[in-house]
Structures are given as structure tokens and as C-alpha cells.
Short mmCIF file of N, CA and C in Angstrom, two decimals:
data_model
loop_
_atom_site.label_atom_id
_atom_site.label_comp_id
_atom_site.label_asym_id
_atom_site.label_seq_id
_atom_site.Cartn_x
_atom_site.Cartn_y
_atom_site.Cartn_z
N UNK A 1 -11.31 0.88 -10.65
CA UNK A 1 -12.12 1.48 -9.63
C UNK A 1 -11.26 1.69 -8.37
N UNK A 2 -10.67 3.23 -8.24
CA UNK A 2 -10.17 3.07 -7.30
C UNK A 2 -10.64 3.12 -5.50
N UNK A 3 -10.23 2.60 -4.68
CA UNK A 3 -11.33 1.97 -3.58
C UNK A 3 -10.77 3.32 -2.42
N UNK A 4 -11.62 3.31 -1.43
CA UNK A 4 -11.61 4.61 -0.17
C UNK A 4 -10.99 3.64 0.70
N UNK A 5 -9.88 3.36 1.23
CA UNK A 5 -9.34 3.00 2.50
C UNK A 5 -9.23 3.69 4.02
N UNK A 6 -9.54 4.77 4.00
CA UNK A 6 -9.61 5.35 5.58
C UNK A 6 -9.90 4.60 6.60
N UNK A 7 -11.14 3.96 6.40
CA UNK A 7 -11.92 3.26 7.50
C UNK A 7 -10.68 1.92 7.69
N UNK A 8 -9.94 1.67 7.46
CA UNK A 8 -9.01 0.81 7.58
C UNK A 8 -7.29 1.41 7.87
N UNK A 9 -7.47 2.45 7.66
CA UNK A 9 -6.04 2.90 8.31
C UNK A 9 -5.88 2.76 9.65
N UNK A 10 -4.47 2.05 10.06
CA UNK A 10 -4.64 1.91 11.33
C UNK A 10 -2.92 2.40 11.99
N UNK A 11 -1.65 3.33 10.70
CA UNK A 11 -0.57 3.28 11.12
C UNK A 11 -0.27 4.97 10.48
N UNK A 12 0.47 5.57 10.79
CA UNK A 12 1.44 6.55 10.30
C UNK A 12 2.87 6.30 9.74
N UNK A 13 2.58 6.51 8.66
CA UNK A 13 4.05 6.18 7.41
C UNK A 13 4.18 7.82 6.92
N UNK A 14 3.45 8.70 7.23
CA UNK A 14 4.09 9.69 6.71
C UNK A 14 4.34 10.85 7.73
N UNK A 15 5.08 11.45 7.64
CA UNK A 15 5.17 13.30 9.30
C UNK A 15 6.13 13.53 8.98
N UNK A 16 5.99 15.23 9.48
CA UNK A 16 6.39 16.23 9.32
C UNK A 16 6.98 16.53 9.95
N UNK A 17 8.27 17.92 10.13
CA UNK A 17 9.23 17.80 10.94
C UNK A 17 8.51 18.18 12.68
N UNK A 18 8.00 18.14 12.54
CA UNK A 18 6.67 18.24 14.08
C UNK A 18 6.13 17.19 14.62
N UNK A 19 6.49 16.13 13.74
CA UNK A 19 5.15 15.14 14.00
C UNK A 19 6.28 13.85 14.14
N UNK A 20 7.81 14.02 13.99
CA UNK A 20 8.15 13.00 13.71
C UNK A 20 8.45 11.69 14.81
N UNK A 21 7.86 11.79 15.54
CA UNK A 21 7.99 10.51 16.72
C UNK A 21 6.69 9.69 16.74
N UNK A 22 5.58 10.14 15.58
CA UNK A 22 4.42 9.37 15.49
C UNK A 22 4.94 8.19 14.22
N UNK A 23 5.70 8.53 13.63
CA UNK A 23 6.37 7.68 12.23
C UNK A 23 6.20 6.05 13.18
N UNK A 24 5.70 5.23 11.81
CA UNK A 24 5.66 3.83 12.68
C UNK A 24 5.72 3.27 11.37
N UNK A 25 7.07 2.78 10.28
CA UNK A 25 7.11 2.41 9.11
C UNK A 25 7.90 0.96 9.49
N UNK A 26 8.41 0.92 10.52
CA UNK A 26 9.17 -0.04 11.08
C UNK A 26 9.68 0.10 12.86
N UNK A 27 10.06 -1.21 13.40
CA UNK A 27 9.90 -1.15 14.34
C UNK A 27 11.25 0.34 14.85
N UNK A 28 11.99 0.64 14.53
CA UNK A 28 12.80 2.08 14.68
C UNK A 28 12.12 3.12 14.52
N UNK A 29 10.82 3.53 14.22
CA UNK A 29 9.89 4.55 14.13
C UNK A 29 10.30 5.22 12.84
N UNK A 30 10.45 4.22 11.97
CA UNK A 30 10.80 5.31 10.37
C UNK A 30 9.68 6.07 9.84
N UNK A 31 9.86 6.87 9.25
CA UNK A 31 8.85 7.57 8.62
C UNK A 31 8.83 8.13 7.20
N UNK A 32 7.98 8.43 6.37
CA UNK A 32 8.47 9.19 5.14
C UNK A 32 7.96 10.52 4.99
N UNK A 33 8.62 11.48 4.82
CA UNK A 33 7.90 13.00 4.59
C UNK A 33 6.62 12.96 3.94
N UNK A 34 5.94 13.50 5.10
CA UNK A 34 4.48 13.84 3.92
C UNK A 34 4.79 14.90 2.64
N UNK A 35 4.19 14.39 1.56
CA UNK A 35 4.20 14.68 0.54
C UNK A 35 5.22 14.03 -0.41
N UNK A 36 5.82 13.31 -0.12
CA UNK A 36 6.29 11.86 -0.33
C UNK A 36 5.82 11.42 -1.78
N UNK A 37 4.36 11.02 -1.73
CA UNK A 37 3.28 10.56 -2.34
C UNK A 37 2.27 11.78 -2.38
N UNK A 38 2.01 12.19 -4.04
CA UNK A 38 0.64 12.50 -4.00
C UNK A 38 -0.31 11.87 -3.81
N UNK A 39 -1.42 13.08 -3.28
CA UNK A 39 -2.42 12.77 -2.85
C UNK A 39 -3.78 13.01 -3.54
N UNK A 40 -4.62 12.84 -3.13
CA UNK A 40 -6.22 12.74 -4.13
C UNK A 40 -5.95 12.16 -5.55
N UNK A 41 -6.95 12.15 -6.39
CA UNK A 41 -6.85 11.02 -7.22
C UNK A 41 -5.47 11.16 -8.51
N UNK A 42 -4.45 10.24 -8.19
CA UNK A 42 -3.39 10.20 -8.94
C UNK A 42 -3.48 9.13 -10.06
N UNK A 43 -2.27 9.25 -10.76
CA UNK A 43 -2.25 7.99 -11.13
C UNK A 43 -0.74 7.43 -11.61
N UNK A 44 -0.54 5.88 -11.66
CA UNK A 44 1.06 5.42 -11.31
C UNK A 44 0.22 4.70 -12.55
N UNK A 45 1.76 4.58 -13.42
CA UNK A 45 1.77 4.01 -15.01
C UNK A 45 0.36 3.52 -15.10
N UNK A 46 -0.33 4.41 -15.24
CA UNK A 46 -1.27 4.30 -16.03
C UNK A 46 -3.36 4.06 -15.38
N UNK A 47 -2.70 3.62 -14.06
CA UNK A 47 -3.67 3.13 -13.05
C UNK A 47 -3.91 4.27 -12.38
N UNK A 48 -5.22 4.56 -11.90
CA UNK A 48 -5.75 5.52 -10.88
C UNK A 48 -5.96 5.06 -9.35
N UNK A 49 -5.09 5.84 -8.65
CA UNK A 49 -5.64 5.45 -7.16
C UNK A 49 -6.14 6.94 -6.44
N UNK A 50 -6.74 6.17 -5.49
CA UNK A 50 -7.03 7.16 -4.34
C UNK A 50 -6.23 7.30 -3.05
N UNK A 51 -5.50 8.44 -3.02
CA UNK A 51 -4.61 8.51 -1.93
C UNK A 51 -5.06 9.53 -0.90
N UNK A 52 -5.01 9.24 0.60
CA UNK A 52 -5.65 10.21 1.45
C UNK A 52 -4.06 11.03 1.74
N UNK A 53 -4.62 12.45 2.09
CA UNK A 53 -4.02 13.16 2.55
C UNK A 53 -3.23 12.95 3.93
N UNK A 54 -1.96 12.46 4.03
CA UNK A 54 -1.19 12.47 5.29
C UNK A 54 -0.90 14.19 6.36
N UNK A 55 -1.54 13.88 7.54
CA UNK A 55 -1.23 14.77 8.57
C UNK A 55 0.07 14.92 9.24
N UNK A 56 0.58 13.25 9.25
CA UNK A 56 1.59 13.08 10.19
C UNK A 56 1.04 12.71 11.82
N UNK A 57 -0.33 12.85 12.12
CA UNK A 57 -1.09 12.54 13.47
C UNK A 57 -1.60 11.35 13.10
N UNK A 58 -2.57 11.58 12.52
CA UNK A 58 -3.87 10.33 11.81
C UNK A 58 -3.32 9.75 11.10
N UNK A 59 -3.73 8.12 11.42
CA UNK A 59 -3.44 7.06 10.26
C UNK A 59 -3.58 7.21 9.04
N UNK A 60 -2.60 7.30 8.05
CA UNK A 60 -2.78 7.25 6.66
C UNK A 60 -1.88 5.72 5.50
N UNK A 61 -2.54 4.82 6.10
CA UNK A 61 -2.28 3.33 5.62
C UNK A 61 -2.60 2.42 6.66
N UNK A 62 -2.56 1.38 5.43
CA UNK A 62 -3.48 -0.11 6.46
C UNK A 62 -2.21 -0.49 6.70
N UNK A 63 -1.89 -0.98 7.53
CA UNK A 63 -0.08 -1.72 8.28
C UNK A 63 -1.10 -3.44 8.36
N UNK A 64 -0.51 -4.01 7.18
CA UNK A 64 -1.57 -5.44 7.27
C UNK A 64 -1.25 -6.55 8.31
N UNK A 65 -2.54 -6.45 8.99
CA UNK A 65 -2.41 -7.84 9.68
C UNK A 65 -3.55 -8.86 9.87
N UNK A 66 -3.73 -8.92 8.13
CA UNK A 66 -4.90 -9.80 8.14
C UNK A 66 -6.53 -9.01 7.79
N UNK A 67 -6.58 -7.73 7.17
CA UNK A 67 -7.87 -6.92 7.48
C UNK A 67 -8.59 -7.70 5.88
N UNK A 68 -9.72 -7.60 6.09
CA UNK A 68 -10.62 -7.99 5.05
C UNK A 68 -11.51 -6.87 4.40
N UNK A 69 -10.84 -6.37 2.86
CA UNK A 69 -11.44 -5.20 2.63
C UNK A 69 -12.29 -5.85 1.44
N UNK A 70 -13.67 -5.09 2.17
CA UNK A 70 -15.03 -5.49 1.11
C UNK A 70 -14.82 -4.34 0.01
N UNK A 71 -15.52 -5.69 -0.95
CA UNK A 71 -15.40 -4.46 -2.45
C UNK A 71 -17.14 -4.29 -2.73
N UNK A 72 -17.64 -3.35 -3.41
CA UNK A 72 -18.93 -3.31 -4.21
C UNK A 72 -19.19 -4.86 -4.57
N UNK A 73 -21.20 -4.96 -4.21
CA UNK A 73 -21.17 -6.05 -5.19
C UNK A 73 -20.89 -5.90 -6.51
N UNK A 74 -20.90 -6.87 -6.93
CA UNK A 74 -20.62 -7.43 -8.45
C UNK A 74 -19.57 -6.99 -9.31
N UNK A 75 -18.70 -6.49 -8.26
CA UNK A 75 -17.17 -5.95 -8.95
C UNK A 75 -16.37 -7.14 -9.50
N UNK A 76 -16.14 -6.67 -10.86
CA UNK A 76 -15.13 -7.28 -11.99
C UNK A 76 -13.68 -6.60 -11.61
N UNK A 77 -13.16 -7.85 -11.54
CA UNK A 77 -11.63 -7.82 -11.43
C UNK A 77 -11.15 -8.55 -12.39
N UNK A 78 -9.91 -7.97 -12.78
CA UNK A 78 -8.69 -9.27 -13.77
C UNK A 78 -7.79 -8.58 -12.70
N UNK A 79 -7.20 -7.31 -12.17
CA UNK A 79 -6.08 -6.92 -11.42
C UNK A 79 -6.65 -6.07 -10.57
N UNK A 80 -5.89 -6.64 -9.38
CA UNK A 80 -6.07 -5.55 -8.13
C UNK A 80 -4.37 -4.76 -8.36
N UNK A 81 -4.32 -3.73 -8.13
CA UNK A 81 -3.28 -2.38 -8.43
C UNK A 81 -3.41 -1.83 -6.96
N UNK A 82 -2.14 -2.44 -5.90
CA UNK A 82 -1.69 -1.85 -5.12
C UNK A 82 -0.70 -0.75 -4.82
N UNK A 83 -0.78 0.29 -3.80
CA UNK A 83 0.54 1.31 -3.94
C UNK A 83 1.05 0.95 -2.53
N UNK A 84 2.23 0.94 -2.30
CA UNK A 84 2.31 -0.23 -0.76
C UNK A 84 3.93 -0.05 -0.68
N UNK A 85 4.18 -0.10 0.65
CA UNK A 85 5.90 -0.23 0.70
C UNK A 85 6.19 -1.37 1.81
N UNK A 86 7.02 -1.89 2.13
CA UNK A 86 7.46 -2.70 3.05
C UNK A 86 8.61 -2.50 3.68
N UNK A 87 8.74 -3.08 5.55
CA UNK A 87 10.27 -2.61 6.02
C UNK A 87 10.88 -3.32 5.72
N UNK A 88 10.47 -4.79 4.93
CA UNK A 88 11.95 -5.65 4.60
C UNK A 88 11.40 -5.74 2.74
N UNK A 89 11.92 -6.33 2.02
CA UNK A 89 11.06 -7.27 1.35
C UNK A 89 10.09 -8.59 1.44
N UNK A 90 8.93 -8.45 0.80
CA UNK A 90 8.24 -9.73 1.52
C UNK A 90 7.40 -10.09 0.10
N UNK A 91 7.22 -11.60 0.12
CA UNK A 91 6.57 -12.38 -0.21
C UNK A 91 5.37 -13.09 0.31
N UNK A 92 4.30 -12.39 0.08
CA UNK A 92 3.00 -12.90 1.12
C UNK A 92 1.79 -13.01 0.25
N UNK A 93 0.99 -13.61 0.56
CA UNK A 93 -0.54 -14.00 0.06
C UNK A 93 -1.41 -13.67 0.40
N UNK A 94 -1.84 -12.72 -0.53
CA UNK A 94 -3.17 -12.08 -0.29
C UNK A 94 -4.63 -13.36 -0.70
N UNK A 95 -5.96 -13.25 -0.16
CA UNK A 95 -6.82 -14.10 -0.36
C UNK A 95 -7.88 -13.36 -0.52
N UNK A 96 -8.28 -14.19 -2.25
CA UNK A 96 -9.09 -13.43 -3.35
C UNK A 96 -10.66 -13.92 -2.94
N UNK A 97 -11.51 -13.42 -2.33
CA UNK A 97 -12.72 -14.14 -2.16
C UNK A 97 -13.85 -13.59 -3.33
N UNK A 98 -14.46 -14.48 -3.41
CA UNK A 98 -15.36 -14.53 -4.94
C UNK A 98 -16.48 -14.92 -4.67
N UNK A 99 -17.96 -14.20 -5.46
CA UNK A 99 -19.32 -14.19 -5.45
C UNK A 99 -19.63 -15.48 -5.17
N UNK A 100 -19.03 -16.62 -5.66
CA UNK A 100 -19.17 -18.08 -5.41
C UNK A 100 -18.79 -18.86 -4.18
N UNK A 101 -18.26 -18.08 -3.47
CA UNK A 101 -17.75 -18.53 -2.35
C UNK A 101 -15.92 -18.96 -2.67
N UNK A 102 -15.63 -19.23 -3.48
CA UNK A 102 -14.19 -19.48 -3.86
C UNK A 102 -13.57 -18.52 -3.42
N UNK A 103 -12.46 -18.97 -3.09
CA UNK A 103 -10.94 -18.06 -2.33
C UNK A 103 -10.18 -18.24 -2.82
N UNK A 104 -9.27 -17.74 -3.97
CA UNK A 104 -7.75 -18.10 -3.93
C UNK A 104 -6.85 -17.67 -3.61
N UNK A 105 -5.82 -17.83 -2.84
CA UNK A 105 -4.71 -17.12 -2.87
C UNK A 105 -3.72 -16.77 -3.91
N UNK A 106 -3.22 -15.42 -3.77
CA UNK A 106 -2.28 -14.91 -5.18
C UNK A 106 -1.29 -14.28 -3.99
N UNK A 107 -0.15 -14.39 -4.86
CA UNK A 107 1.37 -13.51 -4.32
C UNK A 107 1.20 -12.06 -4.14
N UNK A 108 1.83 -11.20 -3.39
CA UNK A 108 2.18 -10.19 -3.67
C UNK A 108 3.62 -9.58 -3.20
N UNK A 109 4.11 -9.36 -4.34
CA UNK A 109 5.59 -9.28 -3.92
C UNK A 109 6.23 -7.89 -3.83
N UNK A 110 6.49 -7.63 -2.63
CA UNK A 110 7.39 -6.04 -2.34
C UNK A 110 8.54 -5.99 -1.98
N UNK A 111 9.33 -5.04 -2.60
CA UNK A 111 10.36 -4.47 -2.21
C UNK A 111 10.31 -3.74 -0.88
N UNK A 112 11.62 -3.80 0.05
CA UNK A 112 11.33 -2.90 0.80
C UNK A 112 11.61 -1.33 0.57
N UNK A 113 11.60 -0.61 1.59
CA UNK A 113 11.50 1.12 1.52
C UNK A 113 12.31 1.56 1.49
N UNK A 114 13.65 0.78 2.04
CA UNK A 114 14.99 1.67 1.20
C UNK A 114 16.02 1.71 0.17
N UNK A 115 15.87 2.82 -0.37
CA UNK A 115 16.32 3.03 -1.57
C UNK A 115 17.32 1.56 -2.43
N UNK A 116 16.54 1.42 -3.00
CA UNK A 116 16.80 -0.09 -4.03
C UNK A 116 16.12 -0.04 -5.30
N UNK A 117 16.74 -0.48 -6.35
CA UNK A 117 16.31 -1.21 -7.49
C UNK A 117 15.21 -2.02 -7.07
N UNK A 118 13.22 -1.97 -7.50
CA UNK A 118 12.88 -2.93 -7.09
C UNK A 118 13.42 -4.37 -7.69
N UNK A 119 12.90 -5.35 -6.21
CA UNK A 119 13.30 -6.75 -6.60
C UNK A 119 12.41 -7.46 -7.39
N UNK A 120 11.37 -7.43 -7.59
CA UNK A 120 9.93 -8.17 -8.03
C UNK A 120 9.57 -7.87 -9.46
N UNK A 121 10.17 -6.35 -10.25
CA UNK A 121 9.73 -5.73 -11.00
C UNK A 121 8.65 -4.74 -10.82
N UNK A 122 8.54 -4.14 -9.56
CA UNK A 122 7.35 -3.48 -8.88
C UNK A 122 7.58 -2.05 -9.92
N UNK A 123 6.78 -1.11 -10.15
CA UNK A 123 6.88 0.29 -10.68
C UNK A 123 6.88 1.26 -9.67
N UNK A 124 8.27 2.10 -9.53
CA UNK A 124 7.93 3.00 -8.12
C UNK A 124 7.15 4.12 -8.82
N UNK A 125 6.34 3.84 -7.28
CA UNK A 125 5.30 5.20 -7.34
C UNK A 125 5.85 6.14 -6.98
N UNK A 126 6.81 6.57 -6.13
CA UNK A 126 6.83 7.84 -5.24
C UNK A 126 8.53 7.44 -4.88
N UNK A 127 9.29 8.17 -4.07
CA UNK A 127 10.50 8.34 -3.50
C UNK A 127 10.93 9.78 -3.25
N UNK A 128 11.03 9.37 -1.89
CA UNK A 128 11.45 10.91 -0.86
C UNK A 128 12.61 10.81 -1.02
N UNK A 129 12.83 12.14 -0.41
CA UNK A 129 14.45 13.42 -0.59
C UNK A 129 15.05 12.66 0.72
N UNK A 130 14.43 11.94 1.86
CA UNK A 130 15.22 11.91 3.20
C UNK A 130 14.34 11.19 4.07
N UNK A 131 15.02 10.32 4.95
CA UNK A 131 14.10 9.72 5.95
C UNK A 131 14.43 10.27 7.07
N UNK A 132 12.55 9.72 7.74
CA UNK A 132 12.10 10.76 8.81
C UNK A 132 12.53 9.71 9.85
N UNK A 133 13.28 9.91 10.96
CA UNK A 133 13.35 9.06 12.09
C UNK A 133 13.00 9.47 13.71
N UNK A 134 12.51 8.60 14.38
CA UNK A 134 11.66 9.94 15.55
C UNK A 134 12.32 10.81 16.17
N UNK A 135 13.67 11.13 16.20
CA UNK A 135 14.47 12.31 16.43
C UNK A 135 15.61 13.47 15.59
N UNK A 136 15.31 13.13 14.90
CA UNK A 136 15.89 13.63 13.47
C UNK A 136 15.36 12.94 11.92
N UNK A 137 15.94 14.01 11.10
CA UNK A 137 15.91 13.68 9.35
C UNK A 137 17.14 13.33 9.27
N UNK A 138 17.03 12.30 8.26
CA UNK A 138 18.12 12.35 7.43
C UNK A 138 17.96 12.59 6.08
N UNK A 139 18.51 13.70 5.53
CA UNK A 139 18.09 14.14 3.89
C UNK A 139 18.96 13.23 2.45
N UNK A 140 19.82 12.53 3.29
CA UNK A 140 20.30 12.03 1.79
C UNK A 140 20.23 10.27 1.85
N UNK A 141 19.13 10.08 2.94
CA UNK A 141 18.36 8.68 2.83
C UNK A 141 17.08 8.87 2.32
N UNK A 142 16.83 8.08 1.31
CA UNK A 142 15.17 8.32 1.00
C UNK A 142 14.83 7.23 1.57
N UNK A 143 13.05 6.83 0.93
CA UNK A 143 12.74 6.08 1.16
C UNK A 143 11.50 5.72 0.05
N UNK A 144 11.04 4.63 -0.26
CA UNK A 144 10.42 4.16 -1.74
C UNK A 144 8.78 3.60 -1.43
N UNK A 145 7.94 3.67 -2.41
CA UNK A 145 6.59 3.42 -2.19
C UNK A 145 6.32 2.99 -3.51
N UNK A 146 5.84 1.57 -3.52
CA UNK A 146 5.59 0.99 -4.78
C UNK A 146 4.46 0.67 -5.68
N UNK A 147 4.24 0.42 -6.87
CA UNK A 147 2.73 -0.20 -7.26
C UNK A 147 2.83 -1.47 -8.01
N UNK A 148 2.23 -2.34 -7.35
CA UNK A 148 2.52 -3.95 -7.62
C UNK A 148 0.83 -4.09 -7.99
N UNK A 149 0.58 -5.50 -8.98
CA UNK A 149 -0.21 -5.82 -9.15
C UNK A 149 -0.95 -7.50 -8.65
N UNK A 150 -1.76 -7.19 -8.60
CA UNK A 150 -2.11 -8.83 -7.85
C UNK A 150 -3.05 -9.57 -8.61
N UNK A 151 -3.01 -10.40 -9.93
CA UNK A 151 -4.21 -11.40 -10.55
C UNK A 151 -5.53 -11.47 -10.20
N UNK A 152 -6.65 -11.16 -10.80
CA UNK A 152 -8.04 -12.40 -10.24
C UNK A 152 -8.25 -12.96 -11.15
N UNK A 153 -8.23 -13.91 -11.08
CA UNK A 153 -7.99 -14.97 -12.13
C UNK A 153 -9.48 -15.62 -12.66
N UNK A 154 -10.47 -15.38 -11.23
CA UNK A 154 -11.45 -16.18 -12.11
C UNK A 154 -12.25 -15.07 -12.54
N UNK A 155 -13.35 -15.78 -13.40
CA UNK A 155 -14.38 -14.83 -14.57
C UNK A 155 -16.07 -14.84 -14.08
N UNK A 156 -15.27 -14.07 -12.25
CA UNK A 156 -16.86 -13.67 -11.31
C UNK A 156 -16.47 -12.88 -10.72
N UNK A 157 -17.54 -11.92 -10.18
CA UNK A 157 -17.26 -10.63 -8.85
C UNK A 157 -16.91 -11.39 -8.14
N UNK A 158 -15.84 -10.38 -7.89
CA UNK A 158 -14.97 -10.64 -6.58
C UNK A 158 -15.74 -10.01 -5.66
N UNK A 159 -15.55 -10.45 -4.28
CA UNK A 159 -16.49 -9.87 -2.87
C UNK A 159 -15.81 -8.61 -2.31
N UNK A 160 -14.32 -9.52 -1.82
CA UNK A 160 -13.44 -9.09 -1.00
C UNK A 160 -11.97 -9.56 -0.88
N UNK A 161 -11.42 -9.09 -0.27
CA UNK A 161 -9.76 -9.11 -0.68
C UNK A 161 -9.35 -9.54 1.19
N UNK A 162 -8.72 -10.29 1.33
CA UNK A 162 -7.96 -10.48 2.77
C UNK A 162 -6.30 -10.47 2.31
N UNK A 163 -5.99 -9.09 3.42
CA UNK A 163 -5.15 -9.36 3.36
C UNK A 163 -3.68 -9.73 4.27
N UNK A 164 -2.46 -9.78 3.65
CA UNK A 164 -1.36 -11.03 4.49
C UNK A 164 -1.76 -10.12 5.99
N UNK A 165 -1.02 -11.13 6.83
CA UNK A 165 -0.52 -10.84 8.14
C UNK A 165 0.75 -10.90 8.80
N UNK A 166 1.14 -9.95 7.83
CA UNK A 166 2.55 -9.17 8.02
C UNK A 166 2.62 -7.33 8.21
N UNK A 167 2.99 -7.31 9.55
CA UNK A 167 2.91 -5.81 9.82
C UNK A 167 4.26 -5.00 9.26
N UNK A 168 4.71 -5.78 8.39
CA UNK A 168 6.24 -4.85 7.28
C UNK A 168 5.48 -4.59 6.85
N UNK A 169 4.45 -4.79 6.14
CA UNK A 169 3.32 -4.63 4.54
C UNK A 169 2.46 -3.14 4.90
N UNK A 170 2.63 -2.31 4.20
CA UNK A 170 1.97 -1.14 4.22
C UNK A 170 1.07 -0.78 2.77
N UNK A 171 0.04 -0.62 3.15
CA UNK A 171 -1.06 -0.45 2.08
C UNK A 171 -1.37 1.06 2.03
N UNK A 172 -1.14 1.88 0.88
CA UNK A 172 -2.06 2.82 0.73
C UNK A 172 -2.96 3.40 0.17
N UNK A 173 -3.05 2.58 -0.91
CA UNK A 173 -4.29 2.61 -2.36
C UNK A 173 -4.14 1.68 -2.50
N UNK A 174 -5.53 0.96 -2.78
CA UNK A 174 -6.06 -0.11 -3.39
C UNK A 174 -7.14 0.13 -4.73
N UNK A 175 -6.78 0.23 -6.09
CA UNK A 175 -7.70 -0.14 -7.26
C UNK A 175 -8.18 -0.75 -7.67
N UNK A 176 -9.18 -1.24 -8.04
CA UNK A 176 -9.35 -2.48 -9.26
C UNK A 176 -9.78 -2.78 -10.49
N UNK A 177 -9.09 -3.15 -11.21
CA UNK A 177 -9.25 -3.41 -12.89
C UNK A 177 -9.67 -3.81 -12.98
N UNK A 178 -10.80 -3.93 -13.97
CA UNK A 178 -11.73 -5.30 -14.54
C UNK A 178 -11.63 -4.56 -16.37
N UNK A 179 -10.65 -5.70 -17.15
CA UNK A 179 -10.75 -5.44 -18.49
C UNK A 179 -11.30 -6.68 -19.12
N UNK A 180 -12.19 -7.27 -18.61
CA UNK A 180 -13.05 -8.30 -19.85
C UNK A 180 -13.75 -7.98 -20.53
#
């Protein structure tokens, strides 16, 4: 089920050669060309997400610092299927909240955005021709956008998802699997 994030975008990771001093992928104002990443309903090995259309003005990703995204009641999870990049690599904990009141925390591990072998085993989703920086391109730097998966381990609707509070962490589709 892939989930609508707008109401939670709060950064610009993608612009155009017009737009490029709104880029905020890291604290140097990086950016990635829109169109980078397709948009409307795609899908990365095998999973469907929902990706909003980047302007290069308007926020198009959650830059996490802690937001708590509600899911449908009585949503079945075994995997949440993120598409997400980071300015460093990071190791952070997302917190799984459940119909029962139970929380657990699970890993989620990213590579960062420039061009690398992921470290985690992540599947790249996407990779640009050149990075956008707020006064110029550079065309023979890309930059990478990944799809990592995150456990729910227990066998109840999940509520809601909190997630880390790390502003490297960039979210742009969020799915969720439920194969029981």
C-alpha cells in the first residue's frame, strides 16, 4: 500500500537549472535534478511507491526529524519499503507503533547520495547525470536515491511509523507490505 506523503514534506532535494539555490540535500545546498526519480506510481524491484512530482520550489520529501506518519486503521505490515537518500550514511531507528500500544524500534540503514556502491545492500532506485549545487551543475557528479526495507515484526496493525531525528535522512515514498 503505497502511502501519500505531501502533507509531510517539509525540504527540496530536487531543482532545476532555475530553481537551483532552493536545493537543501545537505548543509552546502545540494540538490538532485528533477526528474532524477520518477514520478506517480512507480515501482523499484518489485514494490510500488508513490512519488510526488518535484517543482524545484515546493517541498518534495520529508527531511526527518522525528515526524510521526499515521497509517490506515488496521493496516497489515511484515515490511515498510522506503525510497530515501542520505548526506552521509546513517544508521538510525525508526519506531514501529502497533494497534496494541507496542513500539518497537527497527534499523534503517542508508547509504549516502554520492555516487557509491550501496553500503547496507540497499537497491538503487534512481541516479542522476550531475549534481545540482546553488550556483552551478556539475554533470559528471551524480547523485543516488535508494529503496531500503524496514521489518514489522509483530502479527497486528500497525498505527504509525516515527520517524529518526536525523536531518541527513530524506524520505520520499513510503509503502507498506503486508504478506501474511
Amino acid at each position: 500500500m503505497p502511502l501519500r506523503l505531501t502533507e509531510l514534506f517539509n525540504n527540496v532535494a530536487f531543482t532545476g537549472p532555475d530553481t537551483l539555490g532552493n536545493g537543501r540535500l545537505n548543509v552546502w545546498g545540494n540538490s538532485l535534478p528533477i526528474g532524477t526519480l520518477p514520478t506517480g506510481r512507480i515501482r523499484v524491484s518489485g514494490v510500488e511507491f508513490d512519488v510526488a512530482a518535484p517543482d524545484g520550489v515546493a517541498p518534495d520529501n520529508v527531511r526527518c526529524t522525528g515526524q510521526l506518519v499515521h497509517l490506515p486503521d488496521g493496516t497489515a505490515a511484515d515490511w515498510l519499503h522506503l525510497l530515501v537518500t542520505s548526506e552521509r550514511r546513517c544508521e538510525e531507528t525508526v519506531h514501529l507503533h502497533y494497534a496494541s500500544g507496542a513500539v518497537d524500534p527497527e534499523w534503517i540503514r542508508v547509504s549516502d547520495f554520492w555516487p557509491a556502491t550501496g553500503h547496507f545492500g540497499e537497491v538503487l532506485a534512481a541516479r542522476s547525470a550531475g549534481m545540482h549545487y546553488p550556483h552551478h551543475i556539475q554533470p559528471d557528479l551524480g547523485g543516488q536515491v535508494w529503496s531500503v526495507r524496514v521489518p514489522a515484526v509483530r502479527r497486528e496493525p500497525l498505527r504509525s511509523v516515527r520517524l529518526p531525528d536525523n536531518a541527513a535522512l530524506h524520505l520520499f515514498a513510503l509503502t507498506v507490505e503486508g504478506v501474511r
